[in-house]
Amino acid sequence: MNQEHREIRAMLHSMAPKRAIAWIQSFDLPQEEAQCIAECDVRGRSCVEQAFRMNVSVDGVKRRRTAYKKMADGLRAEKRHTV
């Protein structure tokens, strides 16, 4: 996992669950990606449990890296606009 993704996970873990989920939703991610991040990284569900709930393969849930890339890009864009 790259450094940006670690920083995003650290931010999510430091936030209250409702606030973390609202922050995830602010990125307008596809529903499945947002749901995987919310359930696995905010609520602490395992990838296997979330895959079972979503009726997808475990590899499908592990692909939330794509969502992290989109979130990291959004954060970089936000930093450029504030400077």
PDB file of N, CA, C and O in Angstrom:
ATOM      1  N   MET A   1       0.862  -1.178   0.000  1.00  0.00           N
ATOM      2  CA  MET A   1       0.000   0.000   0.000  1.00  0.00           C
ATOM      3  C   MET A   1       0.904   1.235   0.000  1.00  0.00           C
ATOM      4  O   MET A   1       1.842   1.323   0.768  1.00  0.00           O
ATOM      5  N   ASN A   2       0.588   2.179  -0.845  1.00  0.00           N
ATOM      6  CA  ASN A   2       1.457   3.350  -0.903  1.00  0.00           C
ATOM      7  C   ASN A   2       1.137   4.346   0.220  1.00  0.00           C
ATOM      8  O   ASN A   2       0.149   4.221   0.931  1.00  0.00           O
ATOM      9  N   GLN A   3       2.000   5.330   0.351  1.00  0.00           N
ATOM     10  CA  GLN A   3       1.914   6.276   1.474  1.00  0.00           C
ATOM     11  C   GLN A   3       0.600   7.056   1.484  1.00  0.00           C
ATOM     12  O   GLN A   3       0.013   7.265   2.549  1.00  0.00           O
ATOM     13  N   GLU A   4       0.123   7.487   0.324  1.00  0.00           N
ATOM     14  CA  GLU A   4      -1.143   8.239   0.276  1.00  0.00           C
ATOM     15  C   GLU A   4      -2.302   7.396   0.794  1.00  0.00           C
ATOM     16  O   GLU A   4      -3.153   7.892   1.527  1.00  0.00           O
ATOM     17  N   HIS A   5      -2.320   6.132   0.411  1.00  0.00           N
ATOM     18  CA  HIS A   5      -3.396   5.251   0.858  1.00  0.00           C
ATOM     19  C   HIS A   5      -3.338   5.044   2.369  1.00  0.00           C
ATOM     20  O   HIS A   5      -4.368   5.003   3.038  1.00  0.00           O
ATOM     21  N   ARG A   6      -2.125   4.934   2.899  1.00  0.00           N
ATOM     22  CA  ARG A   6      -1.975   4.800   4.359  1.00  0.00           C
ATOM     23  C   ARG A   6      -2.497   6.036   5.078  1.00  0.00           C
ATOM     24  O   ARG A   6      -3.132   5.936   6.124  1.00  0.00           O
ATOM     25  N   GLU A   7      -2.200   7.207   4.514  1.00  0.00           N
ATOM     26  CA  GLU A   7      -2.671   8.452   5.127  1.00  0.00           C
ATOM     27  C   GLU A   7      -4.193   8.541   5.100  1.00  0.00           C
ATOM     28  O   GLU A   7      -4.805   8.985   6.078  1.00  0.00           O
ATOM     29  N   ILE A   8      -4.803   8.110   4.013  1.00  0.00           N
ATOM     30  CA  ILE A   8      -6.265   8.119   3.924  1.00  0.00           C
ATOM     31  C   ILE A   8      -6.851   7.167   4.960  1.00  0.00           C
ATOM     32  O   ILE A   8      -7.800   7.513   5.668  1.00  0.00           O
ATOM     33  N   ARG A   9      -6.271   5.968   5.074  1.00  0.00           N
ATOM     34  CA  ARG A   9      -6.766   5.016   6.078  1.00  0.00           C
ATOM     35  C   ARG A   9      -6.602   5.569   7.483  1.00  0.00           C
ATOM     36  O   ARG A   9      -7.479   5.403   8.328  1.00  0.00           O
ATOM     37  N   ALA A  10      -5.492   6.245   7.739  1.00  0.00           N
ATOM     38  CA  ALA A  10      -5.268   6.839   9.064  1.00  0.00           C
ATOM     39  C   ALA A  10      -6.319   7.905   9.351  1.00  0.00           C
ATOM     40  O   ALA A  10      -6.840   7.979  10.474  1.00  0.00           O
ATOM     41  N   MET A  11      -6.648   8.717   8.341  1.00  0.00           N
ATOM     42  CA  MET A  11      -7.694   9.733   8.523  1.00  0.00           C
ATOM     43  C   MET A  11      -9.032   9.071   8.829  1.00  0.00           C
ATOM     44  O   MET A  11      -9.767   9.517   9.711  1.00  0.00           O
ATOM     45  N   LEU A  12      -9.357   8.021   8.091  1.00  0.00           N
ATOM     46  CA  LEU A  12     -10.632   7.328   8.308  1.00  0.00           C
ATOM     47  C   LEU A  12     -10.717   6.747   9.711  1.00  0.00           C
ATOM     48  O   LEU A  12     -11.757   6.818  10.360  1.00  0.00           O
ATOM     49  N   HIS A  13      -9.612   6.166  10.176  1.00  0.00           N
ATOM     50  CA  HIS A  13      -9.600   5.561  11.510  1.00  0.00           C
ATOM     51  C   HIS A  13      -9.695   6.603  12.616  1.00  0.00           C
ATOM     52  O   HIS A  13     -10.164   6.298  13.707  1.00  0.00           O
ATOM     53  N   SER A  14      -9.265   7.836  12.337  1.00  0.00           N
ATOM     54  CA  SER A  14      -9.314   8.872  13.363  1.00  0.00           C
ATOM     55  C   SER A  14     -10.667   9.583  13.426  1.00  0.00           C
ATOM     56  O   SER A  14     -10.933  10.310  14.369  1.00  0.00           O
ATOM     57  N   MET A  15     -11.511   9.379  12.420  1.00  0.00           N
ATOM     58  CA  MET A  15     -12.819  10.049  12.370  1.00  0.00           C
ATOM     59  C   MET A  15     -13.903   9.203  13.018  1.00  0.00           C
ATOM     60  O   MET A  15     -13.784   7.979  13.101  1.00  0.00           O
ATOM     61  N   ALA A  16     -14.953   9.883  13.437  1.00  0.00           N
ATOM     62  CA  ALA A  16     -16.145   9.174  13.896  1.00  0.00           C
ATOM     63  C   ALA A  16     -16.756   8.470  12.680  1.00  0.00           C
ATOM     64  O   ALA A  16     -16.647   8.975  11.555  1.00  0.00           O
ATOM     65  N   PRO A  17     -17.389   7.313  12.881  1.00  0.00           N
ATOM     66  CA  PRO A  17     -17.906   6.548  11.744  1.00  0.00           C
ATOM     67  C   PRO A  17     -18.832   7.337  10.804  1.00  0.00           C
ATOM     68  O   PRO A  17     -18.667   7.274   9.584  1.00  0.00           O
ATOM     69  N   LYS A  18     -19.777   8.089  11.341  1.00  0.00           N
ATOM     70  CA  LYS A  18     -20.691   8.841  10.471  1.00  0.00           C
ATOM     71  C   LYS A  18     -19.940   9.882   9.657  1.00  0.00           C
ATOM     72  O   LYS A  18     -20.211  10.082   8.474  1.00  0.00           O
ATOM     73  N   ARG A  19     -18.999  10.541  10.286  1.00  0.00           N
ATOM     74  CA  ARG A  19     -18.218  11.555   9.587  1.00  0.00           C
ATOM     75  C   ARG A  19     -17.334  10.915   8.524  1.00  0.00           C
ATOM     76  O   ARG A  19     -17.189  11.438   7.416  1.00  0.00           O
ATOM     77  N   ALA A  20     -16.738   9.774   8.827  1.00  0.00           N
ATOM     78  CA  ALA A  20     -15.885   9.075   7.866  1.00  0.00           C
ATOM     79  C   ALA A  20     -16.688   8.642   6.641  1.00  0.00           C
ATOM     80  O   ALA A  20     -16.239   8.803   5.504  1.00  0.00           O
ATOM     81  N   ILE A  21     -17.879   8.124   6.872  1.00  0.00           N
ATOM     82  CA  ILE A  21     -18.720   7.683   5.756  1.00  0.00           C
ATOM     83  C   ILE A  21     -19.152   8.883   4.911  1.00  0.00           C
ATOM     84  O   ILE A  21     -19.142   8.821   3.680  1.00  0.00           O
ATOM     85  N   ALA A  22     -19.496   9.982   5.551  1.00  0.00           N
ATOM     86  CA  ALA A  22     -19.870  11.188   4.807  1.00  0.00           C
ATOM     87  C   ALA A  22     -18.684  11.691   3.978  1.00  0.00           C
ATOM     88  O   ALA A  22     -18.851  12.128   2.837  1.00  0.00           O
ATOM     89  N   TRP A  23     -17.476  11.605   4.537  1.00  0.00           N
ATOM     90  CA  TRP A  23     -16.285  12.039   3.816  1.00  0.00           C
ATOM     91  C   TRP A  23     -16.044  11.148   2.602  1.00  0.00           C
ATOM     92  O   TRP A  23     -15.723  11.636   1.518  1.00  0.00           O
ATOM     93  N   ILE A  24     -16.216   9.846   2.764  1.00  0.00           N
ATOM     94  CA  ILE A  24     -16.066   8.910   1.644  1.00  0.00           C
ATOM     95  C   ILE A  24     -17.075   9.245   0.548  1.00  0.00           C
ATOM     96  O   ILE A  24     -16.737   9.290  -0.634  1.00  0.00           O
ATOM     97  N   GLN A  25     -18.298   9.514   0.942  1.00  0.00           N
ATOM     98  CA  GLN A  25     -19.344   9.819  -0.031  1.00  0.00           C
ATOM     99  C   GLN A  25     -19.086  11.132  -0.758  1.00  0.00           C
ATOM    100  O   GLN A  25     -19.547  11.322  -1.875  1.00  0.00           O
ATOM    101  N   SER A  26     -18.328  12.029  -0.158  1.00  0.00           N
ATOM    102  CA  SER A  26     -18.047  13.316  -0.796  1.00  0.00           C
ATOM    103  C   SER A  26     -17.186  13.165  -2.048  1.00  0.00           C
ATOM    104  O   SER A  26     -17.113  14.088  -2.857  1.00  0.00           O
ATOM    105  N   PHE A  27     -16.557  12.027  -2.235  1.00  0.00           N
ATOM    106  CA  PHE A  27     -15.723  11.794  -3.410  1.00  0.00           C
ATOM    107  C   PHE A  27     -16.510  11.275  -4.609  1.00  0.00           C
ATOM    108  O   PHE A  27     -15.938  11.074  -5.675  1.00  0.00           O
ATOM    109  N   ASP A  28     -17.795  11.046  -4.459  1.00  0.00           N
ATOM    110  CA  ASP A  28     -18.648  10.537  -5.542  1.00  0.00           C
ATOM    111  C   ASP A  28     -18.082   9.272  -6.178  1.00  0.00           C
ATOM    112  O   ASP A  28     -18.034   9.133  -7.406  1.00  0.00           O
ATOM    113  N   LEU A  29     -17.658   8.356  -5.353  1.00  0.00           N
ATOM    114  CA  LEU A  29     -17.154   7.069  -5.829  1.00  0.00           C
ATOM    115  C   LEU A  29     -18.327   6.196  -6.259  1.00  0.00           C
ATOM    116  O   LEU A  29     -19.455   6.399  -5.798  1.00  0.00           O
ATOM    117  N   PRO A  30     -18.069   5.207  -7.105  1.00  0.00           N
ATOM    118  CA  PRO A  30     -19.127   4.232  -7.382  1.00  0.00           C
ATOM    119  C   PRO A  30     -19.579   3.589  -6.069  1.00  0.00           C
ATOM    120  O   PRO A  30     -18.778   3.417  -5.140  1.00  0.00           O
ATOM    121  N   GLN A  31     -20.838   3.231  -6.004  1.00  0.00           N
ATOM    122  CA  GLN A  31     -21.423   2.737  -4.754  1.00  0.00           C
ATOM    123  C   GLN A  31     -20.658   1.554  -4.178  1.00  0.00           C
ATOM    124  O   GLN A  31     -20.416   1.494  -2.976  1.00  0.00           O
ATOM    125  N   GLU A  32     -20.267   0.606  -5.019  1.00  0.00           N
ATOM    126  CA  GLU A  32     -19.581  -0.587  -4.516  1.00  0.00           C
ATOM    127  C   GLU A  32     -18.237  -0.238  -3.886  1.00  0.00           C
ATOM    128  O   GLU A  32     -17.869  -0.790  -2.852  1.00  0.00           O
ATOM    129  N   GLU A  33     -17.504   0.681  -4.499  1.00  0.00           N
ATOM    130  CA  GLU A  33     -16.206   1.077  -3.949  1.00  0.00           C
ATOM    131  C   GLU A  33     -16.379   1.792  -2.615  1.00  0.00           C
ATOM    132  O   GLU A  33     -15.678   1.495  -1.647  1.00  0.00           O
ATOM    133  N   ALA A  34     -17.313   2.724  -2.568  1.00  0.00           N
ATOM    134  CA  ALA A  34     -17.561   3.458  -1.330  1.00  0.00           C
ATOM    135  C   ALA A  34     -18.032   2.520  -0.226  1.00  0.00           C
ATOM    136  O   ALA A  34     -17.606   2.640   0.932  1.00  0.00           O
ATOM    137  N   GLN A  35     -18.884   1.577  -0.574  1.00  0.00           N
ATOM    138  CA  GLN A  35     -19.406   0.634   0.407  1.00  0.00           C
ATOM    139  C   GLN A  35     -18.289  -0.248   0.963  1.00  0.00           C
ATOM    140  O   GLN A  35     -18.232  -0.503   2.166  1.00  0.00           O
ATOM    141  N   CYS A  36     -17.384  -0.696   0.106  1.00  0.00           N
ATOM    142  CA  CYS A  36     -16.274  -1.537   0.573  1.00  0.00           C
ATOM    143  C   CYS A  36     -15.382  -0.781   1.544  1.00  0.00           C
ATOM    144  O   CYS A  36     -14.992  -1.320   2.576  1.00  0.00           O
ATOM    145  N   ILE A  37     -15.061   0.452   1.222  1.00  0.00           N
ATOM    146  CA  ILE A  37     -14.214   1.239   2.127  1.00  0.00           C
ATOM    147  C   ILE A  37     -14.933   1.492   3.443  1.00  0.00           C
ATOM    148  O   ILE A  37     -14.360   1.342   4.519  1.00  0.00           O
ATOM    149  N   ALA A  38     -16.215   1.857   3.359  1.00  0.00           N
ATOM    150  CA  ALA A  38     -16.975   2.139   4.579  1.00  0.00           C
ATOM    151  C   ALA A  38     -17.072   0.911   5.470  1.00  0.00           C
ATOM    152  O   ALA A  38     -16.872   0.991   6.684  1.00  0.00           O
ATOM    153  N   GLU A  39     -17.363  -0.214   4.886  1.00  0.00           N
ATOM    154  CA  GLU A  39     -17.550  -1.425   5.696  1.00  0.00           C
ATOM    155  C   GLU A  39     -16.238  -2.005   6.207  1.00  0.00           C
ATOM    156  O   GLU A  39     -16.149  -2.408   7.360  1.00  0.00           O
ATOM    157  N   CYS A  40     -15.222  -2.047   5.356  1.00  0.00           N
ATOM    158  CA  CYS A  40     -13.953  -2.673   5.757  1.00  0.00           C
ATOM    159  C   CYS A  40     -13.082  -1.748   6.599  1.00  0.00           C
ATOM    160  O   CYS A  40     -12.544  -2.167   7.618  1.00  0.00           O
ATOM    161  N   ASP A  41     -12.944  -0.505   6.175  1.00  0.00           N
ATOM    162  CA  ASP A  41     -11.992   0.373   6.841  1.00  0.00           C
ATOM    163  C   ASP A  41     -12.606   1.240   7.933  1.00  0.00           C
ATOM    164  O   ASP A  41     -11.897   1.685   8.817  1.00  0.00           O
ATOM    165  N   VAL A  42     -13.903   1.471   7.866  1.00  0.00           N
ATOM    166  CA  VAL A  42     -14.538   2.275   8.910  1.00  0.00           C
ATOM    167  C   VAL A  42     -15.187   1.361   9.949  1.00  0.00           C
ATOM    168  O   VAL A  42     -14.975   1.526  11.150  1.00  0.00           O
ATOM    169  N   ARG A  43     -15.950   0.402   9.489  1.00  0.00           N
ATOM    170  CA  ARG A  43     -16.671  -0.478  10.424  1.00  0.00           C
ATOM    171  C   ARG A  43     -15.896  -1.725  10.823  1.00  0.00           C
ATOM    172  O   ARG A  43     -16.322  -2.475  11.688  1.00  0.00           O
ATOM    173  N   GLY A  44     -14.756  -1.968  10.166  1.00  0.00           N
ATOM    174  CA  GLY A  44     -13.880  -3.063  10.574  1.00  0.00           C
ATOM    175  C   GLY A  44     -14.297  -4.453  10.132  1.00  0.00           C
ATOM    176  O   GLY A  44     -13.839  -5.442  10.694  1.00  0.00           O
ATOM    177  N   ARG A  45     -15.106  -4.556   9.120  1.00  0.00           N
ATOM    178  CA  ARG A  45     -15.478  -5.879   8.611  1.00  0.00           C
ATOM    179  C   ARG A  45     -14.313  -6.444   7.793  1.00  0.00           C
ATOM    180  O   ARG A  45     -13.542  -5.715   7.198  1.00  0.00           O
ATOM    181  N   SER A  46     -14.225  -7.748   7.751  1.00  0.00           N
ATOM    182  CA  SER A  46     -13.177  -8.369   6.945  1.00  0.00           C
ATOM    183  C   SER A  46     -13.574  -8.338   5.471  1.00  0.00           C
ATOM    184  O   SER A  46     -14.753  -8.194   5.130  1.00  0.00           O
ATOM    185  N   CYS A  47     -12.589  -8.490   4.611  1.00  0.00           N
ATOM    186  CA  CYS A  47     -12.859  -8.525   3.172  1.00  0.00           C
ATOM    187  C   CYS A  47     -13.752  -9.705   2.821  1.00  0.00           C
ATOM    188  O   CYS A  47     -14.630  -9.604   1.969  1.00  0.00           O
ATOM    189  N   VAL A  48     -13.541 -10.831   3.488  1.00  0.00           N
ATOM    190  CA  VAL A  48     -14.346 -12.024   3.224  1.00  0.00           C
ATOM    191  C   VAL A  48     -15.797 -11.785   3.625  1.00  0.00           C
ATOM    192  O   VAL A  48     -16.725 -12.111   2.877  1.00  0.00           O
ATOM    193  N   GLU A  49     -16.010 -11.207   4.787  1.00  0.00           N
ATOM    194  CA  GLU A  49     -17.372 -10.932   5.245  1.00  0.00           C
ATOM    195  C   GLU A  49     -18.079  -9.955   4.306  1.00  0.00           C
ATOM    196  O   GLU A  49     -19.237 -10.146   3.948  1.00  0.00           O
ATOM    197  N   GLN A  50     -17.371  -8.912   3.884  1.00  0.00           N
ATOM    198  CA  GLN A  50     -17.977  -7.936   2.987  1.00  0.00           C
ATOM    199  C   GLN A  50     -18.257  -8.543   1.624  1.00  0.00           C
ATOM    200  O   GLN A  50     -19.289  -8.257   1.012  1.00  0.00           O
ATOM    201  N   ALA A  51     -17.378  -9.381   1.135  1.00  0.00           N
ATOM    202  CA  ALA A  51     -17.611 -10.053  -0.144  1.00  0.00           C
ATOM    203  C   ALA A  51     -18.868 -10.913  -0.070  1.00  0.00           C
ATOM    204  O   ALA A  51     -19.688 -10.930  -1.004  1.00  0.00           O
ATOM    205  N   PHE A  52     -19.045 -11.617   1.043  1.00  0.00           N
ATOM    206  CA  PHE A  52     -20.242 -12.440   1.230  1.00  0.00           C
ATOM    207  C   PHE A  52     -21.501 -11.569   1.248  1.00  0.00           C
ATOM    208  O   PHE A  52     -22.502 -11.894   0.620  1.00  0.00           O
ATOM    209  N   ARG A  53     -21.447 -10.429   1.935  1.00  0.00           N
ATOM    210  CA  ARG A  53     -22.600  -9.519   2.006  1.00  0.00           C
ATOM    211  C   ARG A  53     -22.957  -8.935   0.638  1.00  0.00           C
ATOM    212  O   ARG A  53     -24.114  -8.708   0.340  1.00  0.00           O
ATOM    213  N   MET A  54     -21.922  -8.652  -0.171  1.00  0.00           N
ATOM    214  CA  MET A  54     -22.148  -8.036  -1.477  1.00  0.00           C
ATOM    215  C   MET A  54     -22.336  -9.062  -2.590  1.00  0.00           C
ATOM    216  O   MET A  54     -22.615  -8.701  -3.726  1.00  0.00           O
ATOM    217  N   ASN A  55     -22.126 -10.325  -2.265  1.00  0.00           N
ATOM    218  CA  ASN A  55     -22.240 -11.414  -3.229  1.00  0.00           C
ATOM    219  C   ASN A  55     -21.256 -11.227  -4.388  1.00  0.00           C
ATOM    220  O   ASN A  55     -21.610 -11.332  -5.560  1.00  0.00           O
ATOM    221  N   VAL A  56     -20.006 -10.911  -4.024  1.00  0.00           N
ATOM    222  CA  VAL A  56     -18.921 -10.782  -5.000  1.00  0.00           C
ATOM    223  C   VAL A  56     -17.732 -11.579  -4.491  1.00  0.00           C
ATOM    224  O   VAL A  56     -17.712 -12.051  -3.356  1.00  0.00           O
ATOM    225  N   SER A  57     -16.711 -11.706  -5.325  1.00  0.00           N
ATOM    226  CA  SER A  57     -15.511 -12.421  -4.899  1.00  0.00           C
ATOM    227  C   SER A  57     -14.709 -11.542  -3.927  1.00  0.00           C
ATOM    228  O   SER A  57     -14.858 -10.325  -3.899  1.00  0.00           O
ATOM    229  N   VAL A  58     -13.857 -12.188  -3.174  1.00  0.00           N
ATOM    230  CA  VAL A  58     -13.009 -11.462  -2.232  1.00  0.00           C
ATOM    231  C   VAL A  58     -12.082 -10.522  -3.003  1.00  0.00           C
ATOM    232  O   VAL A  58     -11.808  -9.407  -2.562  1.00  0.00           O
ATOM    233  N   ASP A  59     -11.631 -10.951  -4.178  1.00  0.00           N
ATOM    234  CA  ASP A  59     -10.789 -10.090  -4.998  1.00  0.00           C
ATOM    235  C   ASP A  59     -11.525  -8.817  -5.394  1.00  0.00           C
ATOM    236  O   ASP A  59     -10.922  -7.755  -5.515  1.00  0.00           O
ATOM    237  N   GLY A  60     -12.818  -8.909  -5.589  1.00  0.00           N
ATOM    238  CA  GLY A  60     -13.615  -7.729  -5.910  1.00  0.00           C
ATOM    239  C   GLY A  60     -13.606  -6.722  -4.779  1.00  0.00           C
ATOM    240  O   GLY A  60     -13.535  -5.513  -5.005  1.00  0.00           O
ATOM    241  N   VAL A  61     -13.663  -7.191  -3.560  1.00  0.00           N
ATOM    242  CA  VAL A  61     -13.630  -6.297  -2.399  1.00  0.00           C
ATOM    243  C   VAL A  61     -12.225  -5.735  -2.219  1.00  0.00           C
ATOM    244  O   VAL A  61     -12.054  -4.557  -1.897  1.00  0.00           O
ATOM    245  N   LYS A  62     -11.227  -6.535  -2.483  1.00  0.00           N
ATOM    246  CA  LYS A  62      -9.850  -6.066  -2.320  1.00  0.00           C
ATOM    247  C   LYS A  62      -9.488  -5.017  -3.354  1.00  0.00           C
ATOM    248  O   LYS A  62      -8.504  -4.312  -3.200  1.00  0.00           O
ATOM    249  N   ARG A  63     -10.277  -4.881  -4.373  1.00  0.00           N
ATOM    250  CA  ARG A  63     -10.000  -3.879  -5.400  1.00  0.00           C
ATOM    251  C   ARG A  63     -10.350  -2.472  -4.949  1.00  0.00           C
ATOM    252  O   ARG A  63     -10.377  -1.551  -5.749  1.00  0.00           O
ATOM    253  N   ARG A  64     -10.596  -2.287  -3.684  1.00  0.00           N
ATOM    254  CA  ARG A  64     -10.892  -0.947  -3.201  1.00  0.00           C
ATOM    255  C   ARG A  64      -9.689  -0.022  -3.330  1.00  0.00           C
ATOM    256  O   ARG A  64      -9.792   1.166  -3.130  1.00  0.00           O
ATOM    257  N   ARG A  65      -8.552  -0.597  -3.728  1.00  0.00           N
ATOM    258  CA  ARG A  65      -7.382   0.244  -4.031  1.00  0.00           C
ATOM    259  C   ARG A  65      -7.729   1.273  -5.093  1.00  0.00           C
ATOM    260  O   ARG A  65      -7.223   2.397  -5.076  1.00  0.00           O
ATOM    261  N   THR A  66      -8.591   0.901  -6.022  1.00  0.00           N
ATOM    262  CA  THR A  66      -9.024   1.841  -7.059  1.00  0.00           C
ATOM    263  C   THR A  66      -9.690   3.044  -6.418  1.00  0.00           C
ATOM    264  O   THR A  66      -9.466   4.183  -6.816  1.00  0.00           O
ATOM    265  N   ALA A  67     -10.518   2.792  -5.421  1.00  0.00           N
ATOM    266  CA  ALA A  67     -11.187   3.893  -4.728  1.00  0.00           C
ATOM    267  C   ALA A  67     -10.174   4.757  -3.994  1.00  0.00           C
ATOM    268  O   ALA A  67     -10.290   5.985  -3.984  1.00  0.00           O
ATOM    269  N   TYR A  68      -9.157   4.128  -3.399  1.00  0.00           N
ATOM    270  CA  TYR A  68      -8.129   4.906  -2.715  1.00  0.00           C
ATOM    271  C   TYR A  68      -7.374   5.794  -3.699  1.00  0.00           C
ATOM    272  O   TYR A  68      -7.021   6.924  -3.373  1.00  0.00           O
ATOM    273  N   LYS A  69      -7.129   5.294  -4.913  1.00  0.00           N
ATOM    274  CA  LYS A  69      -6.453   6.111  -5.924  1.00  0.00           C
ATOM    275  C   LYS A  69      -7.302   7.334  -6.257  1.00  0.00           C
ATOM    276  O   LYS A  69      -6.793   8.440  -6.384  1.00  0.00           O
ATOM    277  N   LYS A  70      -8.606   7.135  -6.393  1.00  0.00           N
ATOM    278  CA  LYS A  70      -9.504   8.245  -6.706  1.00  0.00           C
ATOM    279  C   LYS A  70      -9.556   9.243  -5.554  1.00  0.00           C
ATOM    280  O   LYS A  70      -9.550  10.460  -5.771  1.00  0.00           O
ATOM    281  N   MET A  71      -9.577   8.745  -4.324  1.00  0.00           N
ATOM    282  CA  MET A  71      -9.607   9.628  -3.168  1.00  0.00           C
ATOM    283  C   MET A  71      -8.296  10.412  -3.058  1.00  0.00           C
ATOM    284  O   MET A  71      -8.304  11.613  -2.776  1.00  0.00           O
ATOM    285  N   ALA A  72      -7.174   9.741  -3.293  1.00  0.00           N
ATOM    286  CA  ALA A  72      -5.876  10.414  -3.236  1.00  0.00           C
ATOM    287  C   ALA A  72      -5.800  11.497  -4.308  1.00  0.00           C
ATOM    288  O   ALA A  72      -5.297  12.603  -4.049  1.00  0.00           O
ATOM    289  N   ASP A  73      -6.314  11.202  -5.487  1.00  0.00           N
ATOM    290  CA  ASP A  73      -6.332  12.200  -6.559  1.00  0.00           C
ATOM    291  C   ASP A  73      -7.191  13.399  -6.156  1.00  0.00           C
ATOM    292  O   ASP A  73      -6.818  14.544  -6.395  1.00  0.00           O
ATOM    293  N   GLY A  74      -8.323  13.129  -5.542  1.00  0.00           N
ATOM    294  CA  GLY A  74      -9.188  14.213  -5.072  1.00  0.00           C
ATOM    295  C   GLY A  74      -8.515  15.071  -4.023  1.00  0.00           C
ATOM    296  O   GLY A  74      -8.638  16.295  -4.033  1.00  0.00           O
ATOM    297  N   LEU A  75      -7.780  14.441  -3.125  1.00  0.00           N
ATOM    298  CA  LEU A  75      -7.062  15.195  -2.092  1.00  0.00           C
ATOM    299  C   LEU A  75      -5.939  16.035  -2.694  1.00  0.00           C
ATOM    300  O   LEU A  75      -5.721  17.177  -2.289  1.00  0.00           O
ATOM    301  N   ARG A  76      -5.226  15.474  -3.672  1.00  0.00           N
ATOM    302  CA  ARG A  76      -4.169  16.235  -4.341  1.00  0.00           C
ATOM    303  C   ARG A  76      -4.756  17.446  -5.059  1.00  0.00           C
ATOM    304  O   ARG A  76      -4.206  18.544  -4.992  1.00  0.00           O
ATOM    305  N   ALA A  77      -5.876  17.250  -5.728  1.00  0.00           N
ATOM    306  CA  ALA A  77      -6.533  18.362  -6.433  1.00  0.00           C
ATOM    307  C   ALA A  77      -6.991  19.421  -5.438  1.00  0.00           C
ATOM    308  O   ALA A  77      -6.874  20.624  -5.700  1.00  0.00           O
ATOM    309  N   GLU A  78      -7.493  18.978  -4.303  1.00  0.00           N
ATOM    310  CA  GLU A  78      -7.959  19.912  -3.263  1.00  0.00           C
ATOM    311  C   GLU A  78      -6.781  20.741  -2.734  1.00  0.00           C
ATOM    312  O   GLU A  78      -6.909  21.945  -2.525  1.00  0.00           O
ATOM    313  N   LYS A  79      -5.634  20.109  -2.547  1.00  0.00           N
ATOM    314  CA  LYS A  79      -4.452  20.818  -2.052  1.00  0.00           C
ATOM    315  C   LYS A  79      -3.965  21.848  -3.076  1.00  0.00           C
ATOM    316  O   LYS A  79      -3.552  22.931  -2.705  1.00  0.00           O
ATOM    317  N   ARG A  80      -4.053  21.520  -4.357  1.00  0.00           N
ATOM    318  CA  ARG A  80      -3.617  22.455  -5.398  1.00  0.00           C
ATOM    319  C   ARG A  80      -4.505  23.692  -5.411  1.00  0.00           C
ATOM    320  O   ARG A  80      -4.041  24.789  -5.652  1.00  0.00           O
ATOM    321  N   HIS A  81      -5.802  23.515  -5.153  1.00  0.00           N
ATOM    322  CA  HIS A  81      -6.724  24.638  -5.193  1.00  0.00           C
ATOM    323  C   HIS A  81      -6.619  25.532  -3.962  1.00  0.00           C
ATOM    324  O   HIS A  81      -6.979  26.699  -4.012  1.00  0.00           O
ATOM    325  N   THR A  82      -6.111  25.005  -2.861  1.00  0.00           N
ATOM    326  CA  THR A  82      -6.002  25.809  -1.643  1.00  0.00           C
ATOM    327  C   THR A  82      -4.694  26.571  -1.574  1.00  0.00           C
ATOM    328  O   THR A  82      -4.549  27.461  -0.762  1.00  0.00           O
ATOM    329  N   VAL A  83      -3.732  26.199  -2.408  1.00  0.00           N
ATOM    330  CA  VAL A  83      -2.416  26.872  -2.377  1.00  0.00           C
ATOM    331  C   VAL A  83      -2.440  28.132  -3.179  1.00  0.00           C
ATOM    332  O   VAL A  83      -3.093  28.485  -3.995  1.00  0.00           O
TER     333      VAL A  83
END
